[in-house]
PDB file of C-alpha atoms and ligand atoms in Angstrom:
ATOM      1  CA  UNK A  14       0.000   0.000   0.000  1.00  0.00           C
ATOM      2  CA  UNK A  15       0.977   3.643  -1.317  1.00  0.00           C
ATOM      3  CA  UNK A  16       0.675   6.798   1.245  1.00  0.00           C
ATOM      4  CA  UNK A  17      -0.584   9.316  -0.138  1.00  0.00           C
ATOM      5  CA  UNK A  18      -1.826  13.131   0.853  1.00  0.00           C
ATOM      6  CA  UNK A  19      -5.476  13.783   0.676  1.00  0.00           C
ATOM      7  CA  UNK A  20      -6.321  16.765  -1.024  1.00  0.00           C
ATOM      8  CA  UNK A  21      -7.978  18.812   1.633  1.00  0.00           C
ATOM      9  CA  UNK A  22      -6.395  18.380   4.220  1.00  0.00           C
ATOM     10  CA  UNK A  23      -2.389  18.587   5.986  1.00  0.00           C
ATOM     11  CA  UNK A  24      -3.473  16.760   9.269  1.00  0.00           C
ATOM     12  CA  UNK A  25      -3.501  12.619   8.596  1.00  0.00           C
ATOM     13  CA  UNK A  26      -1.969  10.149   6.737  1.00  0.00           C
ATOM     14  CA  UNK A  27      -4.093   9.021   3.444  1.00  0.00           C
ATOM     15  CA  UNK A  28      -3.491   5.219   2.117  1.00  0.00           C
ATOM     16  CA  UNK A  29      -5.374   4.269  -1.438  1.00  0.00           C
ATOM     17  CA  UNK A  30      -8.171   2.694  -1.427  1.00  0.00           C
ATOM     18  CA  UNK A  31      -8.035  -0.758  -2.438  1.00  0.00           C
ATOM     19  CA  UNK A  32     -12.033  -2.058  -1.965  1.00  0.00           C
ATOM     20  CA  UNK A  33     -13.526  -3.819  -4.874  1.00  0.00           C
ATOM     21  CA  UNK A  34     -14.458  -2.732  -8.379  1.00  0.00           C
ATOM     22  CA  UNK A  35     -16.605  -5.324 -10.374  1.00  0.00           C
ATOM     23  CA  UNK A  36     -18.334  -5.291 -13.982  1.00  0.00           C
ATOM     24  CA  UNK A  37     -22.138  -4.619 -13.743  1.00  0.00           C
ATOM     25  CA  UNK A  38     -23.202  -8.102 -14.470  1.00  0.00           C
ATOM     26  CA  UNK A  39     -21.184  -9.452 -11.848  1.00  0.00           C
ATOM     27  CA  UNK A  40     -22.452  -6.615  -9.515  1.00  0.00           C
ATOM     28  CA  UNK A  41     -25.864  -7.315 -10.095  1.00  0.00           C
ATOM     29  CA  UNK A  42     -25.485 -11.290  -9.564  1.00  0.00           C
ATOM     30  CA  UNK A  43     -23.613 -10.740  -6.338  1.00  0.00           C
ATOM     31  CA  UNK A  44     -26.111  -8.083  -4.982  1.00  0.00           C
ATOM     32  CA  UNK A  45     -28.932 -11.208  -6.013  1.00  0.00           C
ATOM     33  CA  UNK A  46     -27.208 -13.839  -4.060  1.00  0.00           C
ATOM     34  CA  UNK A  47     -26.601 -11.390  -0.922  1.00  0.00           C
ATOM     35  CA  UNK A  48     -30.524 -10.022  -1.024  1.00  0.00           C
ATOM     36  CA  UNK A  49     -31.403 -14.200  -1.346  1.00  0.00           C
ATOM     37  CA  UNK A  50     -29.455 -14.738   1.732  1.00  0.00           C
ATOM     38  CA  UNK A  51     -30.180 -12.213   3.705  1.00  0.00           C
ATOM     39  CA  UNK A  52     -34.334 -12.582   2.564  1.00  0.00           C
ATOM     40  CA  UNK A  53     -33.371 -16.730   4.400  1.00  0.00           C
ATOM     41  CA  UNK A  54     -32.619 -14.480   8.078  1.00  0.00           C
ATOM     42  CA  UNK A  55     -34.787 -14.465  10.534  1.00  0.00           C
ATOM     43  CA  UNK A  56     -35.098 -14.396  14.426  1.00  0.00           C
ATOM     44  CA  UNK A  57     -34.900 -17.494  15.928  1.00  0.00           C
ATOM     45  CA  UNK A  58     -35.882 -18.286  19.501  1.00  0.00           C
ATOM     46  CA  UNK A  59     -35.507 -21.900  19.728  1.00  0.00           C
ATOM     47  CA  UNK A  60     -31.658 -22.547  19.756  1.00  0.00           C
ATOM     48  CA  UNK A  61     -30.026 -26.273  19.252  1.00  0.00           C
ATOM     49  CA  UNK A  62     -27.830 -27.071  22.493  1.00  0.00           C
ATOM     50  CA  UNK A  63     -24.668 -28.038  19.474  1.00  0.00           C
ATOM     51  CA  UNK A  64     -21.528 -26.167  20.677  1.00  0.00           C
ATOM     52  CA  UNK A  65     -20.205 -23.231  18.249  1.00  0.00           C
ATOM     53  CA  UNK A  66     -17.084 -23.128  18.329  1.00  0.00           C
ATOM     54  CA  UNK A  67     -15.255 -19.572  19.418  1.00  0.00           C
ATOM     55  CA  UNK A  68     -13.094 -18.484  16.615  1.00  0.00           C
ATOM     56  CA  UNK A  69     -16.936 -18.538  14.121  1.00  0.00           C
ATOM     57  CA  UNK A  70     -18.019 -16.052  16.820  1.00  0.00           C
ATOM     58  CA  UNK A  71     -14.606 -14.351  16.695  1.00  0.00           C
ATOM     59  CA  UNK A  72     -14.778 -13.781  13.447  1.00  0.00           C
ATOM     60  CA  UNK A  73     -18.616 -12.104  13.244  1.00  0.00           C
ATOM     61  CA  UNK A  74     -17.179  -9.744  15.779  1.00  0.00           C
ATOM     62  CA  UNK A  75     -13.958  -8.980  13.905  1.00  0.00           C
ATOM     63  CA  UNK A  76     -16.441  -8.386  10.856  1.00  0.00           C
ATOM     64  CA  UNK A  77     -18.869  -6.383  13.021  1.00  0.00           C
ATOM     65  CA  UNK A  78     -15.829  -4.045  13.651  1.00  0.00           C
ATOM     66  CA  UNK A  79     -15.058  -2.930  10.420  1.00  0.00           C
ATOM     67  CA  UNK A  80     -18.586  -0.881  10.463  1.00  0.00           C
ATOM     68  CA  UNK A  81     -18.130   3.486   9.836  1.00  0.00           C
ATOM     69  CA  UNK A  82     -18.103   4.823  13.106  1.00  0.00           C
ATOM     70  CA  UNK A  83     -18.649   8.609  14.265  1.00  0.00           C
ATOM     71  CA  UNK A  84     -15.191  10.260  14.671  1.00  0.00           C
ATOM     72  CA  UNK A  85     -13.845   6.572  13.477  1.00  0.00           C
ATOM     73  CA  UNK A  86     -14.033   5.827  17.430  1.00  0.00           C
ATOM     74  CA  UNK A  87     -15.428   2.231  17.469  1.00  0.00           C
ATOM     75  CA  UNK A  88     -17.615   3.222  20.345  1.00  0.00           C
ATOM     76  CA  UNK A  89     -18.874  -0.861  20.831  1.00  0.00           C
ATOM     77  CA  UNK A  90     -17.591  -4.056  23.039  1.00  0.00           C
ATOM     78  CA  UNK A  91     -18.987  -7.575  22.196  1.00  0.00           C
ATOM     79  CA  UNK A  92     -18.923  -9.988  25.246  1.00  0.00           C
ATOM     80  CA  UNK A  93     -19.233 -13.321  24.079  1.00  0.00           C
ATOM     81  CA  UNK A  94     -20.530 -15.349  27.184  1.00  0.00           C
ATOM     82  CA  UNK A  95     -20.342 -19.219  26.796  1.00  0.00           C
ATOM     83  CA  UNK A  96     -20.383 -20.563  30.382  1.00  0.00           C
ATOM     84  CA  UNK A  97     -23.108 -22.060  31.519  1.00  0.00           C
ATOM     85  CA  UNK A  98     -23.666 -19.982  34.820  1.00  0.00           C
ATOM     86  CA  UNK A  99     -23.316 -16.811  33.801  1.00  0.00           C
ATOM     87  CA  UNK A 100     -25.824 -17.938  30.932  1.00  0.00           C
ATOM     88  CA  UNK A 101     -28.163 -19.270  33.573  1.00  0.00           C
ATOM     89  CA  UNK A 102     -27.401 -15.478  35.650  1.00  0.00           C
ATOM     90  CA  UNK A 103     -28.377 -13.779  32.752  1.00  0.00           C
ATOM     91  CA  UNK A 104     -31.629 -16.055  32.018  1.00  0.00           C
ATOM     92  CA  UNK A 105     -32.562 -15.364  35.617  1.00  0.00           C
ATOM     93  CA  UNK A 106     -32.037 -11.464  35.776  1.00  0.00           C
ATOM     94  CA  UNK A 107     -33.791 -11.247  32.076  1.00  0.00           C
ATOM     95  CA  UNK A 108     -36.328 -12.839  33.316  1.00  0.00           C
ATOM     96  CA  UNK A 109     -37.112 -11.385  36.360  1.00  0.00           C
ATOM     97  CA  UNK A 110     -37.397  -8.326  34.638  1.00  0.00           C
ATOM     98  CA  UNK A 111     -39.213  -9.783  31.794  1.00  0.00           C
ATOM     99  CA  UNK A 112     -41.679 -11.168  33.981  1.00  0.00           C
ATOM    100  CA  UNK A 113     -42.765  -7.125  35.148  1.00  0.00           C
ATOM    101  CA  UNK A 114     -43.064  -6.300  31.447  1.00  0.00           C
ATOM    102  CA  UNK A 115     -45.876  -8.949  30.661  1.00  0.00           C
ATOM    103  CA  UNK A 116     -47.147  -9.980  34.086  1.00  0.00           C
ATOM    104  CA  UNK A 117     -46.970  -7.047  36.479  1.00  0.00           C
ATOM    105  CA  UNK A 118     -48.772  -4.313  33.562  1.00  0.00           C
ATOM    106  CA  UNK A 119     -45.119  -2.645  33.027  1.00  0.00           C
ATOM    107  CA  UNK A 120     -45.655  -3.118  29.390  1.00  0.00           C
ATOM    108  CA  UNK A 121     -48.202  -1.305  27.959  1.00  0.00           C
ATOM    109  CA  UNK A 122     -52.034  -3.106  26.291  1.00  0.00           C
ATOM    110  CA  UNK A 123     -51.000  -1.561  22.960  1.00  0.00           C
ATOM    111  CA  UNK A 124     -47.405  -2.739  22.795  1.00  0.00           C
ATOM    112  CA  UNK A 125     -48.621  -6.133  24.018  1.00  0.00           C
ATOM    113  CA  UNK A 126     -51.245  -6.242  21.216  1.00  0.00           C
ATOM    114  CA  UNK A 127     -47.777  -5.395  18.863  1.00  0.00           C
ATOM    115  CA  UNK A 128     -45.822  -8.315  19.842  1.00  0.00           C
ATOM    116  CA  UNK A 129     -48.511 -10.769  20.175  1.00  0.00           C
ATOM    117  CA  UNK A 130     -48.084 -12.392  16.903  1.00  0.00           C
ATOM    118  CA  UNK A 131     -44.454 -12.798  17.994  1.00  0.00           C
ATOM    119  CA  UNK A 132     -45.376 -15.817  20.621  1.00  0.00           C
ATOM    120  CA  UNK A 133     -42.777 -14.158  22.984  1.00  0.00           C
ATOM    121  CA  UNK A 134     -43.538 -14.623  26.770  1.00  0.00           C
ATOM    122  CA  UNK A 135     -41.679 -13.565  29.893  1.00  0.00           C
ATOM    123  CA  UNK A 136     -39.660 -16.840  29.901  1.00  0.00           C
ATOM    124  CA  UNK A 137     -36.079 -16.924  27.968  1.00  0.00           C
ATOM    125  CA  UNK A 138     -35.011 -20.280  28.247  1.00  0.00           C
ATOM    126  CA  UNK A 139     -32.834 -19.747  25.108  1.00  0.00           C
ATOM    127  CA  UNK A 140     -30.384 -17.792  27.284  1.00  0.00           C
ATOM    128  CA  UNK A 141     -29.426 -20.609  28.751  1.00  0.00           C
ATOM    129  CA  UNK A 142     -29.915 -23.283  25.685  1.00  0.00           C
ATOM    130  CA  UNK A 143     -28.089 -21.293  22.724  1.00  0.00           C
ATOM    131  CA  UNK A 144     -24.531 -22.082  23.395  1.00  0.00           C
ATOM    132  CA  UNK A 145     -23.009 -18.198  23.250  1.00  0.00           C
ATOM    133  CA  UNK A 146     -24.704 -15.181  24.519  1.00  0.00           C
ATOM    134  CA  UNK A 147     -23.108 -12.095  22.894  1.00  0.00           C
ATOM    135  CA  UNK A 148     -24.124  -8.729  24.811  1.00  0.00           C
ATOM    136  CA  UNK A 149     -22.886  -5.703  22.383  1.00  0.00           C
ATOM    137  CA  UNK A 150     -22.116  -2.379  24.986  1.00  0.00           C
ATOM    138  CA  UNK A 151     -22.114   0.641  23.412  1.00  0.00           C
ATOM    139  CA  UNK A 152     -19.254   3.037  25.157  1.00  0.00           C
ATOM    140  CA  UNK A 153     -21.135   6.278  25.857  1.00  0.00           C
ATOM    141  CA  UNK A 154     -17.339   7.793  26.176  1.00  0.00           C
ATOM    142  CA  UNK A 155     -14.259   6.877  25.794  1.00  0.00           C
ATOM    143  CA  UNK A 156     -11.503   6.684  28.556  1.00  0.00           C
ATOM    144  CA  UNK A 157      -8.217   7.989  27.713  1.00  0.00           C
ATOM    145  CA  UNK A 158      -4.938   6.621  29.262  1.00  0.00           C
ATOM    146  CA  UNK A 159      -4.882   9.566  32.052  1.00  0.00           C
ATOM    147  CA  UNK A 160      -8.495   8.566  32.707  1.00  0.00           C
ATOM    148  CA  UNK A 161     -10.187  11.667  31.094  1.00  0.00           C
ATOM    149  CA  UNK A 162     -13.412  11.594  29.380  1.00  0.00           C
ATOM    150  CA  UNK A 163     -13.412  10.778  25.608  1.00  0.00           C
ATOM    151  CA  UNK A 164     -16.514  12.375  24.163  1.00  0.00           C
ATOM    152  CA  UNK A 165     -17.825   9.895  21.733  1.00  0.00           C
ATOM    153  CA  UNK A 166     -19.707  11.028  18.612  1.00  0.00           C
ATOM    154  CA  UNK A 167     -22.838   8.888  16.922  1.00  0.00           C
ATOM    155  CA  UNK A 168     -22.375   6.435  19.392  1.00  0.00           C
ATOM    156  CA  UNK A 169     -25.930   4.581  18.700  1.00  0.00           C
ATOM    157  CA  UNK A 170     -25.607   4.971  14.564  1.00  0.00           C
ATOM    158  CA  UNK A 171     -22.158   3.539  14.723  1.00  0.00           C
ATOM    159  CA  UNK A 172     -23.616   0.133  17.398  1.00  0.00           C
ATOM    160  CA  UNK A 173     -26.312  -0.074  15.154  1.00  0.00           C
ATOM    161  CA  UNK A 174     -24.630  -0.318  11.923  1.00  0.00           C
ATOM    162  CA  UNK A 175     -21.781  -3.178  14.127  1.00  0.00           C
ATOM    163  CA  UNK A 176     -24.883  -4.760  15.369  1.00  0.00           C
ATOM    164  CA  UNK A 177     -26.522  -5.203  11.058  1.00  0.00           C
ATOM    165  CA  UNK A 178     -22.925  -6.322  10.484  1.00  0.00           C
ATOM    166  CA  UNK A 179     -22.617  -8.941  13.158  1.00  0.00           C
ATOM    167  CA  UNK A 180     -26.409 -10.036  12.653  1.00  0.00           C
ATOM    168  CA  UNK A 181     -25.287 -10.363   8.525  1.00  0.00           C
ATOM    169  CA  UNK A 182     -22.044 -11.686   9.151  1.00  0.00           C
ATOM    170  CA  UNK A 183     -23.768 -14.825  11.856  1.00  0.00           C
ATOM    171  CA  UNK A 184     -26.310 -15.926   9.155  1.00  0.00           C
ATOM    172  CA  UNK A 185     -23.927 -15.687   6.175  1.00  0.00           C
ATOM    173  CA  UNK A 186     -22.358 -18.743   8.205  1.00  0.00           C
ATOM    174  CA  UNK A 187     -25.404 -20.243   8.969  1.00  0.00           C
ATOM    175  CA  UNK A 188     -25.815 -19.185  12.878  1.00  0.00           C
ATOM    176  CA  UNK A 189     -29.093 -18.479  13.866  1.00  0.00           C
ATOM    177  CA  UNK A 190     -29.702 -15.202  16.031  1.00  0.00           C
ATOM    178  CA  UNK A 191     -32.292 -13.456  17.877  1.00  0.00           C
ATOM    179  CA  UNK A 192     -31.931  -9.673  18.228  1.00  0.00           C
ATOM    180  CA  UNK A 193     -33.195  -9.801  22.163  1.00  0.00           C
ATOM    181  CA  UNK A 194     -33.413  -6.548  24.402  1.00  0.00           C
ATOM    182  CA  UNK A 195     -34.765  -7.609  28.007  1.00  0.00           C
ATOM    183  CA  UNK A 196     -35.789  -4.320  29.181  1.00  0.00           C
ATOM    184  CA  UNK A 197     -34.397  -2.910  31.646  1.00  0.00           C
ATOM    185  CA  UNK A 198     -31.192  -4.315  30.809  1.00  0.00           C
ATOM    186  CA  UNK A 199     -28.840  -2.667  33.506  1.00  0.00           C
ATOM    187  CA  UNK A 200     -28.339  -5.654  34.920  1.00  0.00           C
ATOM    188  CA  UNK A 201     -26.257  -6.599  32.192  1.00  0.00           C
ATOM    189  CA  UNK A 202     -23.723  -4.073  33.284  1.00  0.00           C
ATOM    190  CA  UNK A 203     -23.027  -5.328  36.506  1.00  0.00           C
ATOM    191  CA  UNK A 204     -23.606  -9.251  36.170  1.00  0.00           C
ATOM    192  CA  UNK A 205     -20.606  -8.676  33.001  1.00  0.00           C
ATOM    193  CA  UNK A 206     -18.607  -6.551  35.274  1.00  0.00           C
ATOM    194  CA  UNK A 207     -18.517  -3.829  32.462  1.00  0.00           C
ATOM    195  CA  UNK A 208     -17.159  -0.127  33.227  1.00  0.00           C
ATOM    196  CA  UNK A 209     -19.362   2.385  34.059  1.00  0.00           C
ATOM    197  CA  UNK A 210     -19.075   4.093  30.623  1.00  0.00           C
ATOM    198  CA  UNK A 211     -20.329   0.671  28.403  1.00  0.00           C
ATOM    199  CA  UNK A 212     -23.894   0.360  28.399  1.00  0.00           C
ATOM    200  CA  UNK A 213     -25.996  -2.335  26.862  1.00  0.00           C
ATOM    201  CA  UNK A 214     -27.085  -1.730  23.544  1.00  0.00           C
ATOM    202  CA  UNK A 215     -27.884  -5.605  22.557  1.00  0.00           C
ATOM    203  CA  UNK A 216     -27.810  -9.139  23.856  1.00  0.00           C
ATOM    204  CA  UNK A 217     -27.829 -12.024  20.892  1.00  0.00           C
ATOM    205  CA  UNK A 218     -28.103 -15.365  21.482  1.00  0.00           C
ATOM    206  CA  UNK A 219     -26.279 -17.102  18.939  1.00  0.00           C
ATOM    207  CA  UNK A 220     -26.398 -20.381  17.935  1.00  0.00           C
ATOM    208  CA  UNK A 221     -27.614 -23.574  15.521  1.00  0.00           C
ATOM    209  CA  UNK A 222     -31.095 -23.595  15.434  1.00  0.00           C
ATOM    210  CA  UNK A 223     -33.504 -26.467  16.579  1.00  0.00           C
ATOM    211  CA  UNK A 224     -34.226 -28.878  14.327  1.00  0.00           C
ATOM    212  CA  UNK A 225     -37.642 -27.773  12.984  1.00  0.00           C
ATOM    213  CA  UNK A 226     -38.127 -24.753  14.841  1.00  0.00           C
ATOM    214  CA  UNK A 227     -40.736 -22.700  13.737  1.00  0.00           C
ATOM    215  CA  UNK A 228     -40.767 -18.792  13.164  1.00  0.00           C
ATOM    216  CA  UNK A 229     -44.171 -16.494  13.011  1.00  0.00           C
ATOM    217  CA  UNK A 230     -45.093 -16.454   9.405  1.00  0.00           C
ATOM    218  CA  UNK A 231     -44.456 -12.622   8.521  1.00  0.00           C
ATOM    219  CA  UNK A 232     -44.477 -10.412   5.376  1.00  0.00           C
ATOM    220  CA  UNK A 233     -41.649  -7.913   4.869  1.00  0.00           C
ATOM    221  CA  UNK A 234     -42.354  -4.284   3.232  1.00  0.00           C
ATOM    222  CA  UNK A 235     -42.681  -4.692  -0.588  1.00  0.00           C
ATOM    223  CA  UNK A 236     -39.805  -2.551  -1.955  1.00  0.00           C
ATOM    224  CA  UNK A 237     -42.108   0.519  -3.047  1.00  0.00           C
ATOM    225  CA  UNK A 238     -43.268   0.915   0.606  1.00  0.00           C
ATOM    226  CA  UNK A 239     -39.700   1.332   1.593  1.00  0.00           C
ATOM    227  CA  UNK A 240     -37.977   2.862  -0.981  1.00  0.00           C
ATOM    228  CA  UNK A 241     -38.724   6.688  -2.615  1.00  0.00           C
ATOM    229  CA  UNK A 242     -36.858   6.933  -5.549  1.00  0.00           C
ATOM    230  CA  UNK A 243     -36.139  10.798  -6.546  1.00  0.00           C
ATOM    231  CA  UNK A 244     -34.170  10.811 -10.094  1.00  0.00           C
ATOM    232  CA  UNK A 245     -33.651  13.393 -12.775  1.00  0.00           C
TER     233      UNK A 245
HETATM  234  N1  LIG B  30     -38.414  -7.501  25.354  1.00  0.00           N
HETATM  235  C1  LIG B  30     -39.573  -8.363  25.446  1.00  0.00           C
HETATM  236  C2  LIG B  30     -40.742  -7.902  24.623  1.00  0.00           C
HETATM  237  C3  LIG B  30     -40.542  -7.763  23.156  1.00  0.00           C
HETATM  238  C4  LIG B  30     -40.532  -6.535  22.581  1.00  0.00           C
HETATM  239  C5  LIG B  30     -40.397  -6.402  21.241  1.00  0.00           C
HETATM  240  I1  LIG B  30     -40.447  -4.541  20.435  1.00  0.00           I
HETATM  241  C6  LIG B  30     -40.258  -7.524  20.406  1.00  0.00           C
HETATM  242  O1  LIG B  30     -40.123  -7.379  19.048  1.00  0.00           O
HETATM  243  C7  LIG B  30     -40.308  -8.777  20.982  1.00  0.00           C
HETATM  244  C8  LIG B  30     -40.420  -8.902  22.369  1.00  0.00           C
HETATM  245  C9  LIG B  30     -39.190  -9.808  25.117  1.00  0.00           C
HETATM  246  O2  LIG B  30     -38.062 -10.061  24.716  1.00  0.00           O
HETATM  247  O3  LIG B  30     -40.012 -10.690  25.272  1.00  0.00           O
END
């Protein structure tokens, strides 16, 4: 790789850019077998107990990490959690919260009425089935190595965009996740013995999923519902 000066600018150093450049027809094929793939994803709540082994998780993360970030400050820590009692902590403390949400009226008639079609319930016995539990913290600052604040910038557009990655980069290899936010989720902080800047953002349980499990038949947006095209 060449250095070389951007324009603009004095401050930085500027390498070229070496990402892909493909024919149209290629293109267009590719961007059909991704859109396939991704169309196959869906959330899964029944896991398979079948170990996965660390470096496939490893290497989601490492792809979640090359999302844009705000300030190019990589604001977001994955835990990947694969023991079996701090699974069964995390089951517990979800739950326990979980269980105010749909028994104890902490979550509203209307948003009930929402999820219904989901089948969800208060119980979460896939945090302890699905072999890894992967919180994602986002860091609401940075620390520096005096211990001085960091402001970060876009810190939830950057998590979210590592989260789509991770989520993309897990069913590419044929994981099955569910995108699960147990609300509170505070706990999360504590029980994973996280600094006091990191904050939950996401918890995924990743895994293989059961042998016939079943998802909620759904429809997504037809492409003219989500799409406004403004052209010359
Ligand atoms: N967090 C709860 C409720 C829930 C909320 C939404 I929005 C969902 O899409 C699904 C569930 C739970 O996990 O059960």
């Amino acid at each position: 790789m060449s250095s070389d000066r951007y324009p603009y600018t004095d401050e930085g150093v500027f390498v070229v850019y070496e990402g892909p450049r493909r024919p149209e027809d290629e293109m267009r094929d590719r961007a059909t077998a991704f859109y396939d793939l991704m169309a196959q994803r869906r959330s899964i709540r029944t896991f398979s107990a079948q170990p996965v082994p660390l470096d496939l998780i490893e290497t989601a993360v490492r792809t979640a990490g090359t999302a844009p970030s705000g300030a190019h400050q990589q604001p977001w820590t994955f835990v990947a959690v694969g023991d079996s009692a701090t699974k069964r902590r995390i089951r517990l403390a979800a739950e326990k919260e979980e269980r105010t949400n749909y028994l104890d009226g902490r979550m509203p008639d209307e948003w009930k009425n929402e999820i219904a079609r989901l089948g969800t319930s208060w119980q979460k016995p896939y945090l302890e089935r699905a072999p890894w539990i992967v919180v994602l913290f986002e860091q609401r600052y940075g620390v520096g190595s005096d211990g001085a604040r960091i402001k970060h910038y876009y810190v939830k557009e950057s998590v979210g965009i590592a989260a789509g990655i991770f989520i993309a980069a897990l069913h590419n290899m044929g994981l099955a996740i569910l995108t699960h936010t147990p609300s509170p989720m505070a706990f999360l902080t504590s029980l994973l013995k996280r600094p006091p800047n990191e904050r939950p953002f996401i918890l995924f349980p990743v895994g293989y999923p059961e042998p016939g499990s079943v998802v909620p038949e759904l429809q997504r947006k037809p492409l003219d519902e989500i799409l406004v095209r403004c052209q010359g």
